[in-house]
XYZ file of C-alpha atoms in Angstrom:
693
model
C 0.162 0.037 -0.185
C 1.175 3.490 -0.921
C 2.727 5.936 1.821
C 0.154 8.965 1.835
C 1.652 10.398 4.850
C 4.126 12.983 2.321
C 0.819 14.440 0.610
C -0.738 15.418 3.943
C 1.509 18.711 3.748
C -0.168 19.355 0.871
C -3.534 19.316 1.207
C -2.982 21.822 4.333
C -1.611 24.314 2.301
C -4.337 24.129 0.114
C -6.877 24.644 2.665
C -4.974 27.707 3.814
C -5.013 28.862 0.035
C -8.613 28.299 -0.050
C -9.444 30.042 3.277
C -7.234 32.798 2.089
C -9.535 33.494 -1.383
C -12.846 33.168 0.984
C -12.161 35.264 4.380
C -14.556 34.821 7.067
C -15.937 38.270 7.620
C -14.978 39.925 10.531
C -18.135 40.861 13.066
C -19.190 44.533 12.933
C -19.499 46.516 16.024
C -22.146 48.422 14.835
C -25.386 48.042 12.616
C -25.720 50.128 9.357
C -28.953 50.693 7.433
C -29.509 48.345 4.591
C -31.864 47.402 2.246
C -33.649 44.017 2.150
C -35.260 43.146 -1.560
C -38.415 40.010 -1.534
C -38.367 40.725 -4.686
C -41.714 38.181 -5.074
C -41.137 35.872 -2.569
C -43.069 35.431 0.277
C -40.138 35.304 2.554
C -36.226 35.772 2.877
C -33.439 35.738 5.328
C -30.446 37.811 5.264
C -27.583 37.658 7.726
C -25.066 40.722 8.802
C -21.927 39.558 10.744
C -22.030 41.696 14.489
C -20.583 41.605 17.318
C -22.983 42.659 20.313
C -26.669 42.374 21.577
C -29.688 43.632 19.249
C -33.229 43.620 19.275
C -36.057 44.526 16.535
C -38.195 47.245 18.049
C -40.685 47.815 15.569
C -41.954 46.500 12.229
C -44.927 47.405 10.037
C -47.839 45.007 10.304
C -47.547 43.684 7.351
C -44.206 42.215 8.261
C -43.023 39.274 10.602
C -39.955 38.937 11.616
C -38.059 36.143 13.390
C -36.303 35.803 15.691
C -36.921 39.254 17.361
C -33.372 39.450 19.869
C -30.260 37.840 19.471
C -26.299 38.196 20.535
C -23.804 38.147 17.748
C -24.828 38.006 14.099
C -28.230 39.302 13.076
C -29.726 36.605 10.897
C -33.371 37.380 10.330
C -36.456 35.524 8.675
C -38.465 38.356 7.199
C -41.968 37.122 5.849
C -44.395 39.736 4.023
C -48.121 39.465 3.730
C -48.592 41.768 0.719
C -52.385 41.610 1.020
C -52.391 43.541 4.598
C -50.193 46.527 3.020
C -52.178 46.694 -0.288
C -53.916 49.986 -0.648
C -57.516 50.121 -1.890
C -57.036 51.091 -5.410
C -54.468 48.417 -6.081
C -51.842 50.951 -7.551
C -48.402 50.454 -5.804
C -46.207 48.036 -7.499
C -43.396 47.669 -5.049
C -44.670 47.843 -1.329
C -41.878 49.160 1.329
C -41.956 48.884 5.105
C -38.926 49.821 7.687
C -37.818 47.339 10.304
C -36.018 49.403 13.430
C -32.890 47.352 15.157
C -31.905 48.653 18.336
C -28.689 47.329 19.430
C -25.136 47.780 21.540
C -21.585 46.523 21.336
C -18.547 46.543 23.300
C -18.013 47.097 27.457
C -16.892 50.211 29.456
C -15.018 52.866 27.246
C -15.431 51.363 23.874
C -19.028 50.782 24.544
C -21.514 51.741 21.596
C -25.134 51.690 20.852
C -27.426 52.919 17.933
C -30.313 51.803 15.952
C -30.281 50.841 12.527
C -33.535 50.925 10.224
C -33.637 48.278 7.420
C -35.971 48.724 4.238
C -37.769 46.090 3.103
C -38.960 45.758 -0.283
C -41.338 43.173 -1.665
C -42.803 43.327 -5.573
C -46.390 42.916 -5.817
C -48.326 40.279 -8.457
C -50.289 41.606 -11.473
C -53.691 41.592 -12.348
C -55.490 42.996 -15.450
C -58.147 42.793 -17.734
C -61.033 44.931 -19.528
C -64.177 45.629 -18.548
C -66.710 45.724 -21.315
C -70.615 46.804 -21.463
C -73.250 44.240 -21.870
C -74.100 43.784 -25.361
C -77.474 45.208 -26.873
C -79.459 41.629 -26.585
C -81.883 41.266 -29.265
C -85.007 39.016 -29.217
C -86.791 37.366 -26.105
C -83.562 38.628 -23.769
C -83.974 42.138 -25.085
C -82.547 44.398 -22.343
C -83.216 48.067 -21.666
C -81.021 50.924 -22.032
C -79.557 53.321 -19.090
C -82.914 54.540 -19.243
C -85.148 51.787 -19.389
C -85.546 48.604 -17.843
C -87.824 45.332 -18.976
C -90.649 45.552 -17.055
C -92.735 43.195 -18.668
C -92.901 39.066 -17.757
C -89.979 37.094 -19.206
C -90.660 36.464 -23.122
C -93.765 39.370 -22.992
C -93.845 41.323 -26.163
C -96.467 43.445 -28.292
C -95.639 41.698 -31.534
C -92.669 41.668 -33.308
C -90.611 43.933 -35.422
C -89.161 42.876 -39.013
C -86.366 44.421 -41.275
C -85.768 43.222 -44.446
C -82.603 43.418 -46.512
C -82.776 46.893 -49.105
C -81.236 45.205 -51.512
C -84.371 42.456 -51.632
C -86.801 45.474 -51.748
C -88.091 47.901 -54.649
C -86.797 51.565 -54.465
C -86.541 53.053 -51.014
C -89.704 55.241 -50.899
C -91.691 51.779 -51.215
C -89.329 50.141 -48.964
C -91.695 50.478 -45.404
C -94.689 49.504 -47.667
C -92.935 46.420 -48.616
C -91.526 45.168 -45.412
C -95.093 45.628 -44.233
C -96.595 43.268 -46.886
C -93.731 41.039 -47.177
C -93.747 40.250 -43.447
C -97.854 40.042 -43.735
C -97.728 37.771 -46.518
C -95.011 35.401 -44.610
C -96.772 35.048 -41.923
C -100.076 33.981 -43.147
C -98.041 31.693 -45.454
C -97.064 30.150 -42.311
C -100.524 29.653 -40.793
C -99.945 32.502 -38.634
C -102.691 35.519 -38.463
C -101.618 39.454 -38.216
C -103.808 41.243 -36.184
C -102.434 44.735 -36.956
C -99.308 46.037 -38.811
C -97.917 49.318 -39.708
C -94.718 50.558 -40.966
C -91.681 51.941 -38.697
C -89.097 53.050 -41.197
C -86.905 52.210 -43.735
C -87.599 48.814 -44.694
C -89.127 47.939 -41.005
C -92.261 47.088 -40.126
C -94.490 46.465 -36.906
C -96.256 43.241 -36.791
C -99.185 42.660 -34.397
C -99.423 38.370 -33.901
C -100.887 36.225 -31.353
C -97.809 33.809 -31.211
C -94.889 35.905 -30.921
C -92.438 32.951 -30.935
C -93.670 31.483 -34.226
C -94.112 34.626 -36.111
C -89.794 34.971 -34.981
C -89.358 31.516 -36.072
C -91.000 31.850 -39.750
C -89.260 35.373 -40.714
C -85.885 34.703 -39.350
C -86.158 31.421 -41.916
C -86.541 34.171 -44.736
C -82.790 34.917 -45.673
C -84.473 37.902 -47.100
C -85.122 39.439 -43.480
C -81.957 41.263 -41.929
C -83.747 40.574 -38.248
C -86.780 39.818 -36.804
C -86.910 40.226 -32.891
C -90.046 40.704 -30.382
C -91.193 44.601 -29.655
C -90.308 44.329 -26.634
C -92.485 45.939 -23.403
C -90.006 48.997 -22.027
C -91.071 51.050 -18.507
C -89.834 54.280 -17.383
C -86.707 53.349 -14.571
C -87.798 53.355 -11.195
C -86.356 56.096 -8.873
C -85.019 55.084 -5.317
C -87.471 56.100 -2.376
C -85.202 58.361 -0.162
C -86.065 59.051 3.240
C -86.498 62.669 4.131
C -85.922 62.349 8.180
C -83.571 64.226 10.067
C -80.989 61.410 10.088
C -81.817 59.198 7.188
C -78.754 60.494 5.229
C -76.460 58.854 7.667
C -78.241 55.153 7.916
C -75.839 54.169 5.085
C -77.192 50.490 5.963
C -80.148 50.520 4.177
C -78.847 51.681 0.566
C -76.000 48.995 0.946
C -78.559 46.524 0.842
C -80.641 47.783 -1.833
C -83.603 49.520 -0.115
C -84.161 52.248 -2.169
C -85.422 49.758 -5.033
C -87.796 47.949 -2.150
C -89.107 50.816 -0.587
C -90.172 52.448 -3.943
C -91.666 48.790 -4.229
C -93.518 49.206 -1.155
C -95.526 52.211 -2.769
C -96.996 50.319 -5.171
C -98.494 48.231 -2.113
C -98.397 44.478 -1.500
C -96.768 44.149 1.932
C -100.241 43.642 3.558
C -99.609 40.288 4.906
C -99.239 41.021 8.959
C -95.927 39.797 10.164
C -94.791 40.175 14.021
C -90.981 40.248 14.961
C -90.267 39.970 19.024
C -87.258 41.245 19.898
C -85.685 39.617 22.736
C -83.489 42.172 24.131
C -83.522 44.922 27.181
C -87.081 45.771 26.577
C -87.995 48.813 25.128
C -88.850 52.578 24.977
C -92.953 52.636 24.450
C -92.593 56.486 25.020
C -89.938 56.655 21.951
C -91.820 58.770 19.245
C -90.155 57.260 16.590
C -91.624 53.629 17.711
C -95.275 54.846 18.152
C -97.575 52.399 16.685
C -94.914 50.140 15.724
C -94.950 47.901 18.666
C -97.492 45.076 20.479
C -97.669 47.031 23.822
C -98.708 45.684 27.664
C -102.014 43.774 27.143
C -100.869 42.971 23.668
C -98.401 40.427 24.045
C -95.181 42.209 25.007
C -93.543 41.002 28.041
C -91.050 40.911 30.618
C -89.770 37.824 31.660
C -86.975 38.586 34.401
C -88.234 36.816 37.693
C -86.334 39.769 40.193
C -88.313 41.634 42.612
C -87.974 44.138 44.939
C -87.793 41.486 47.709
C -85.095 39.602 46.275
C -82.452 42.172 46.856
C -80.466 40.382 49.498
C -80.789 36.911 48.074
C -80.889 37.142 43.999
C -77.190 38.046 42.019
C -78.430 40.417 40.082
C -81.261 43.413 39.729
C -83.478 43.346 36.678
C -83.837 47.082 37.141
C -87.503 47.467 37.861
C -88.083 45.304 40.841
C -91.678 44.210 39.701
C -90.881 40.650 38.222
C -92.407 39.427 35.613
C -95.281 41.023 33.974
C -96.728 42.360 30.490
C -94.335 45.522 30.520
C -91.334 45.188 28.983
C -90.146 48.540 29.536
C -86.301 49.598 29.699
C -86.174 51.251 32.911
C -84.502 53.825 34.183
C -81.855 53.060 36.952
C -80.604 55.442 39.460
C -77.456 56.945 37.702
C -77.997 55.012 34.360
C -75.583 56.478 31.221
C -75.834 53.570 28.939
C -78.496 54.098 26.272
C -81.631 51.460 25.904
C -80.106 48.633 23.604
C -83.549 46.837 22.770
C -84.703 50.494 21.331
C -81.508 50.616 19.635
C -82.357 47.153 17.884
C -85.995 47.682 17.404
C -85.478 51.102 15.581
C -83.459 49.425 13.086
C -86.377 47.141 12.183
C -89.494 49.636 12.654
C -88.405 53.217 13.367
C -91.518 55.446 11.789
C -91.094 57.360 9.169
C -92.004 61.765 8.773
C -92.822 63.363 11.767
C -92.811 61.829 14.636
C -94.789 64.410 17.049
C -91.881 64.562 19.483
C -93.186 66.614 22.347
C -89.455 67.373 24.049
C -87.556 70.693 22.999
C -84.282 70.049 21.100
C -85.778 66.463 19.773
C -85.750 65.519 16.326
C -89.131 65.986 14.811
C -88.349 62.867 12.462
C -85.557 61.270 13.613
C -84.462 57.856 11.411
C -85.991 55.520 9.595
C -86.784 51.459 9.769
C -86.501 49.094 7.293
C -90.245 47.943 7.498
C -91.418 51.646 6.288
C -95.198 50.725 5.050
C -95.156 47.183 5.627
C -97.683 45.478 7.711
C -95.049 44.718 10.438
C -94.985 45.109 14.316
C -92.772 44.454 16.832
C -93.065 42.565 20.267
C -90.609 43.503 22.613
C -89.845 41.055 25.370
C -87.819 41.832 27.894
C -84.859 39.456 28.898
C -81.401 41.318 29.328
C -81.339 42.877 33.023
C -80.206 46.772 33.781
C -76.453 45.290 33.729
C -76.925 43.968 30.238
C -77.120 40.353 31.310
C -79.449 37.373 31.260
C -79.259 34.111 32.058
C -80.166 30.884 29.870
C -83.513 30.034 32.092
C -84.545 33.216 30.877
C -84.009 33.346 27.283
C -85.495 30.017 26.920
C -88.787 31.016 28.435
C -88.506 34.649 25.968
C -87.825 32.341 23.303
C -90.912 29.923 23.649
C -93.230 32.473 24.412
C -91.844 34.558 21.451
C -93.156 31.479 19.285
C -96.549 31.121 21.025
C -95.617 28.085 23.505
C -96.961 28.616 26.903
C -94.207 29.545 29.389
C -94.518 29.680 33.101
C -93.436 32.357 35.140
C -93.722 32.409 38.912
C -97.187 31.202 39.278
C -98.621 32.753 36.016
C -98.752 30.894 32.832
C -98.398 33.277 29.705
C -98.953 32.713 26.169
C -98.454 34.983 23.108
C -101.600 36.108 21.468
C -99.503 37.420 18.154
C -96.619 34.392 18.048
C -93.646 35.790 16.091
C -92.889 34.621 12.721
C -89.178 36.163 13.362
C -87.224 36.206 16.320
C -84.018 38.666 17.326
C -81.573 37.672 19.638
C -78.906 40.707 19.497
C -77.248 38.415 22.927
C -75.253 35.395 23.591
C -72.097 34.556 25.033
C -68.983 32.329 24.742
C -69.961 29.474 26.058
C -69.867 25.694 25.599
C -72.298 23.808 23.436
C -72.909 21.230 25.938
C -73.785 24.106 28.559
C -75.565 25.557 25.690
C -78.274 22.753 25.203
C -81.004 23.951 26.545
C -80.934 27.292 24.832
C -80.396 25.201 21.942
C -83.137 23.101 22.272
C -85.690 25.720 23.109
C -85.002 27.373 19.628
C -85.442 24.421 17.567
C -88.944 24.236 19.476
C -89.336 27.760 18.211
C -88.602 26.846 14.850
C -90.917 24.077 14.473
C -93.641 25.882 16.028
C -92.423 28.247 12.989
C -90.463 31.029 14.004
C -87.167 31.926 12.207
C -84.761 32.586 14.667
C -81.911 35.344 14.191
C -79.092 35.409 16.453
C -76.088 37.970 16.809
C -72.623 35.838 15.635
C -70.643 37.571 18.632
C -67.846 40.767 18.788
C -65.432 38.536 20.519
C -62.760 39.391 17.442
C -62.368 36.017 17.421
C -63.406 32.437 16.162
C -65.315 30.963 18.831
C -68.847 30.218 18.270
C -71.549 32.055 20.489
C -74.712 30.720 21.788
C -77.572 30.953 21.209
C -76.399 32.286 17.151
C -74.804 28.751 17.046
C -77.355 26.746 17.655
C -78.397 24.651 14.602
C -82.017 25.948 14.384
C -80.539 29.781 14.630
C -78.896 31.859 11.867
C -75.988 33.263 13.055
C -75.114 36.424 11.565
C -71.780 38.472 11.235
C -71.072 41.935 10.828
C -70.243 43.694 7.751
C -68.983 47.316 7.383
C -68.219 49.473 4.335
C -64.547 49.195 2.694
C -64.379 52.486 0.583
C -64.580 49.878 -2.935
C -67.497 48.390 -4.091
C -68.055 45.387 -2.069
C -68.358 45.562 1.884
C -65.570 44.351 4.312
C -66.144 41.892 7.208
C -66.258 44.111 10.613
C -63.376 43.258 12.658
C -64.697 42.027 15.642
C -67.600 39.908 14.194
C -66.700 36.433 15.282
C -65.982 34.065 12.531
C -67.001 30.032 12.973
C -68.645 27.806 10.719
C -72.211 28.101 12.191
C -71.888 31.485 10.264
C -74.604 32.023 7.809
C -75.275 35.233 6.698
C -74.255 39.126 7.295
C -75.332 42.206 7.340
C -74.910 46.212 8.311
C -72.945 46.089 11.746
C -71.034 49.112 11.573
C -67.085 49.504 11.745
C -64.930 49.532 15.301
C -66.146 52.602 16.678
C -62.477 54.103 17.456
C -61.342 52.722 13.882
C -61.648 55.951 12.404
C -63.763 54.668 9.315
C -65.963 57.179 7.517
C -66.604 55.657 4.163
C -70.189 56.438 4.135
C -69.970 60.149 3.059
C -72.244 61.725 5.518
C -71.412 64.664 7.848
C -73.148 65.288 11.366
C -72.500 68.793 12.651
C -70.224 69.402 10.114
C -67.754 66.631 11.244
C -67.926 63.334 8.745
C -70.034 60.524 10.453
C -68.143 57.245 11.220
C -69.365 54.069 9.738
C -71.766 53.211 12.545
C -75.583 52.267 12.736
C -77.912 55.050 13.657
C -81.116 54.094 15.687
C -84.149 55.188 18.091
C -82.390 55.282 21.695
C -83.289 56.647 25.083
C -81.217 59.504 27.015
C -81.267 58.431 30.699
C -79.930 61.154 31.999
C -82.444 63.628 30.165
C -85.065 61.250 30.578
C -85.884 61.926 26.706
C -85.723 60.172 23.247
C -82.850 60.384 21.397
C -80.761 59.188 18.585
C -77.657 57.067 18.960
C -75.061 55.217 17.083
C -73.846 51.832 17.857
C -72.006 49.022 16.286
C -71.832 45.360 16.471
C -73.204 41.762 15.284
C -76.013 43.411 17.631
C -77.123 45.690 15.227
C -76.575 43.048 12.066
C -78.898 40.756 13.357
C -81.917 42.844 13.183
C -81.210 43.612 9.808
C -81.815 40.042 8.807
C -84.563 39.943 11.272
C -86.331 42.909 9.338
C -85.629 41.267 5.636
C -87.185 38.084 6.607
C -90.587 39.823 8.226
C -90.708 42.020 4.863
C -90.606 38.127 2.878
C -93.128 37.159 4.529
C -94.939 40.317 4.456
C -95.229 40.707 0.687
C -95.854 37.014 0.391
C -92.463 36.146 -1.281
C -92.024 33.512 1.147
C -94.806 31.882 4.002
C -92.473 30.080 6.447
C -89.082 29.606 8.202
C -87.286 27.755 5.756
C -88.217 29.046 2.467
C -87.623 32.611 4.285
C -83.981 31.258 5.382
C -83.331 29.654 1.669
C -84.513 32.660 -0.360
C -82.032 35.011 2.313
C -79.379 32.481 1.272
C -79.721 32.542 -2.777
C -80.171 36.025 -2.705
C -77.133 37.299 -0.679
C -74.639 39.013 -2.223
C -71.185 36.446 -1.766
C -68.173 37.914 0.251
C -64.805 37.015 0.274
C -63.937 33.351 -0.707
C -66.579 32.049 -3.246
C -69.758 29.891 -1.546
C -70.211 30.045 2.240
C -67.345 30.938 4.949
C -66.408 31.589 8.278
C -66.273 35.272 7.898
C -69.393 35.918 5.745
C -71.143 32.674 6.002
C -73.252 33.190 2.530
C -72.419 36.388 2.492
C -74.475 39.856 2.708
C -78.229 39.775 2.731
C -79.701 41.925 -0.538
C -83.177 43.345 0.312
C -83.571 44.126 -3.408
C -82.593 40.851 -4.083
C -84.560 39.051 -1.927
C -87.950 41.022 -2.347
C -87.790 41.509 -6.378
C -87.552 45.343 -6.733
C -87.560 47.434 -9.256
C -84.266 48.161 -10.732
C -83.296 51.738 -9.650
C -79.961 52.222 -11.529
C -77.986 50.428 -14.335
C -74.213 51.566 -13.510
C -71.233 49.030 -14.720
C -68.259 48.779 -12.550
C -65.920 46.378 -11.242
C -65.792 44.223 -8.053
C -62.020 42.862 -6.875
C -62.476 40.495 -3.595
C -59.589 38.028 -2.151
C -60.777 34.851 -0.609
C -59.550 36.216 2.902
C -62.692 38.757 2.475
C -60.247 41.960 1.446
C -62.015 44.113 -0.955
C -60.008 46.646 -3.471
C -61.040 48.992 -6.098
C -58.530 49.639 -9.253
C -59.103 52.151 -11.462
C -60.940 51.807 -14.467
C -60.134 54.169 -17.460
C -62.029 55.385 -20.687
C -61.423 52.232 -22.565
C -62.538 49.849 -19.326
C -59.024 48.563 -18.499
C -57.915 48.040 -15.114
C -54.542 47.138 -13.597
C -54.119 46.199 -10.062
C -51.156 45.295 -7.833
C -51.577 42.618 -5.443
C -50.464 40.166 -2.916
C -50.070 36.784 -3.824
C -53.317 34.374 -2.758
C -56.672 33.623 -4.525
C -59.039 36.248 -6.211
C -62.438 37.204 -7.671
C -62.655 39.646 -10.079
C -66.321 40.544 -11.059
C -67.688 42.435 -13.425
C -71.291 43.428 -13.896
C -74.240 45.931 -13.141
C -75.754 47.440 -10.156
C -78.987 47.625 -10.383
C -80.243 48.391 -6.859
C -78.097 51.330 -6.548
C -75.849 49.708 -3.757
C -72.871 50.233 -5.362
C -71.796 46.285 -5.364
C -71.659 45.456 -8.845
C -72.841 41.971 -9.991
C -74.608 40.652 -7.544
C -76.907 37.405 -7.685
C -79.501 39.151 -9.395
C -77.552 41.536 -11.683
C -75.875 40.904 -15.137
C -72.412 39.608 -14.242
C -69.208 37.785 -15.529
C -66.849 36.634 -12.767
C -63.259 35.033 -12.993
C -61.358 33.216 -9.959
C -57.690 33.940 -10.666
C -54.531 32.842 -8.129
C -51.441 35.363 -7.962
C -48.024 33.376 -6.817
C -44.501 33.383 -8.078
C -45.687 30.752 -10.443
C -48.037 33.273 -11.865
C -47.370 36.483 -11.176
C -49.113 38.207 -13.816
C -52.733 37.289 -15.028
C -54.690 38.775 -17.454
C -58.503 38.181 -17.308
C -59.459 39.140 -20.621
C -62.537 40.764 -21.442
C -64.992 40.758 -18.575
C -68.506 41.332 -20.738
C -71.541 41.125 -17.907
C -74.407 38.729 -18.976
């Protein structure tokens, strides 16, 4: 075997030479500013030699950094959540943010300290396309232009219009007459009777026939016919109803759900079937002038189920506020030192506040106030008091209230009560983070109510999380999440609104009260009005009616309850099952396609659910991410758009807005949709032409 030992010195020399070519960097005793480009990667790592201690003390929300502190070399992994930093207009091709790193090095007189700003850049992905106006359809599907809409039932037409090719006719002066005679001859030859006919212009004529479809088939078979179309019935486009009440312009939730057309529909009559909505809450102020005549009062079914009496003060864990035990007066009481408003009065006003002059007697009070969704519909609210003076209740009390609301007998103390006006709809703007097992008795009561014919609507909760809140999460209840304005053409989920599998629908509940969102465009006392829900309330300090803004799923739930009641009042639906099905089928799908935990099946749309007349015909673009974010890229005069977005799945919707709510291509509107995924493997996507159909 050959001796290898003599070769070792040569190998050692080679290693030394390689080390000299790639020297180990000397750790620095200070950190300087630098730029970290992520390009289009989701994350990246960077390392800087350093001799000392360091920690990350500031960073933008869209960047996550690990680790946040250390000693020696600064080695960071930086991850970008581009969608969180993408502006509403999606017009920034590159995002930039700074990470602040504070550092110290050395000891004694050689000690140093400072802060370095590292700039992180991230390239966006690109989404483009072109929005194209709907084609002018001919035949049975003909639609009106911007100022007209098709009113007649599908297929309805007043005869037909036929135009012949000019070359097939005699002199131009005789063209109209030839078209008239030629059309008549062609139809009579096909065995069809022409009841009346008249020329329309050059080479065209109007023919009155009983069988439009057969006449069209006969004429279209003639090669000399340029076109034959139904004489479609058109009418003037409806104008939305805009309430004139003093604060109605601040109630942005109703236009967002398409109520302008619904209220116009109500003015034609038809919402005549009586419907009772039970508001199971804190009780109500019967003396609020904007609720006069809108409630079932004491002696008509209103009920306070709370058992506390004044004699229980030493033994009861709570004080109901009125101290008179269960009775037929669910007035939300005045309590010494009370400064908060009346939750039940606020919820009730969303459903049923009166329109117009309310005859309010107090100085400084509004003469008109706000409006409720029900307007002219035959809807009344049944107040049932179940929340005490502190805003709390118990499962047992909710069970009694729900059963009573549905028309089932309940015994409170020694008295048995039965509701003379069983509620077709029950609203529960209350709940808590309790276990499914603990909630079983309450869920059983809701199931009983559903079997008795009541649709139970409940607030999904304001917990900023994913925990199911009960009773909303009960299988027989309809859990309602909250949405708010985004500044774009689709609402966004309110940050406080709980997201979990049982959420079925969403409705406007407002933005965080201190979040600064003011997209509604209204002003109050010269200041921009926040995106909150304004409704009837009570000033317990002055002991007089007022109007207040509140936010929460408590405000979203009665929006759904009101629409359910309107469906029943108009006769579109007849019971809880088909009412819920209609609400789901006509909801505006937000976020990921189909049902999701954030929005359920989407935001309820009153115009679509109630077949309201069209009040607008604007063409526009809606861009939503599967995460529930909304973006609104600019569309130029040719319909082109270019959006710079983060990685993820997006729904691109082009459509008409026929209910005037600023949301394009909803369930009842002409629309076209593309779903695309942006990622490093597909950084640029062009969806082509979007032509709503």
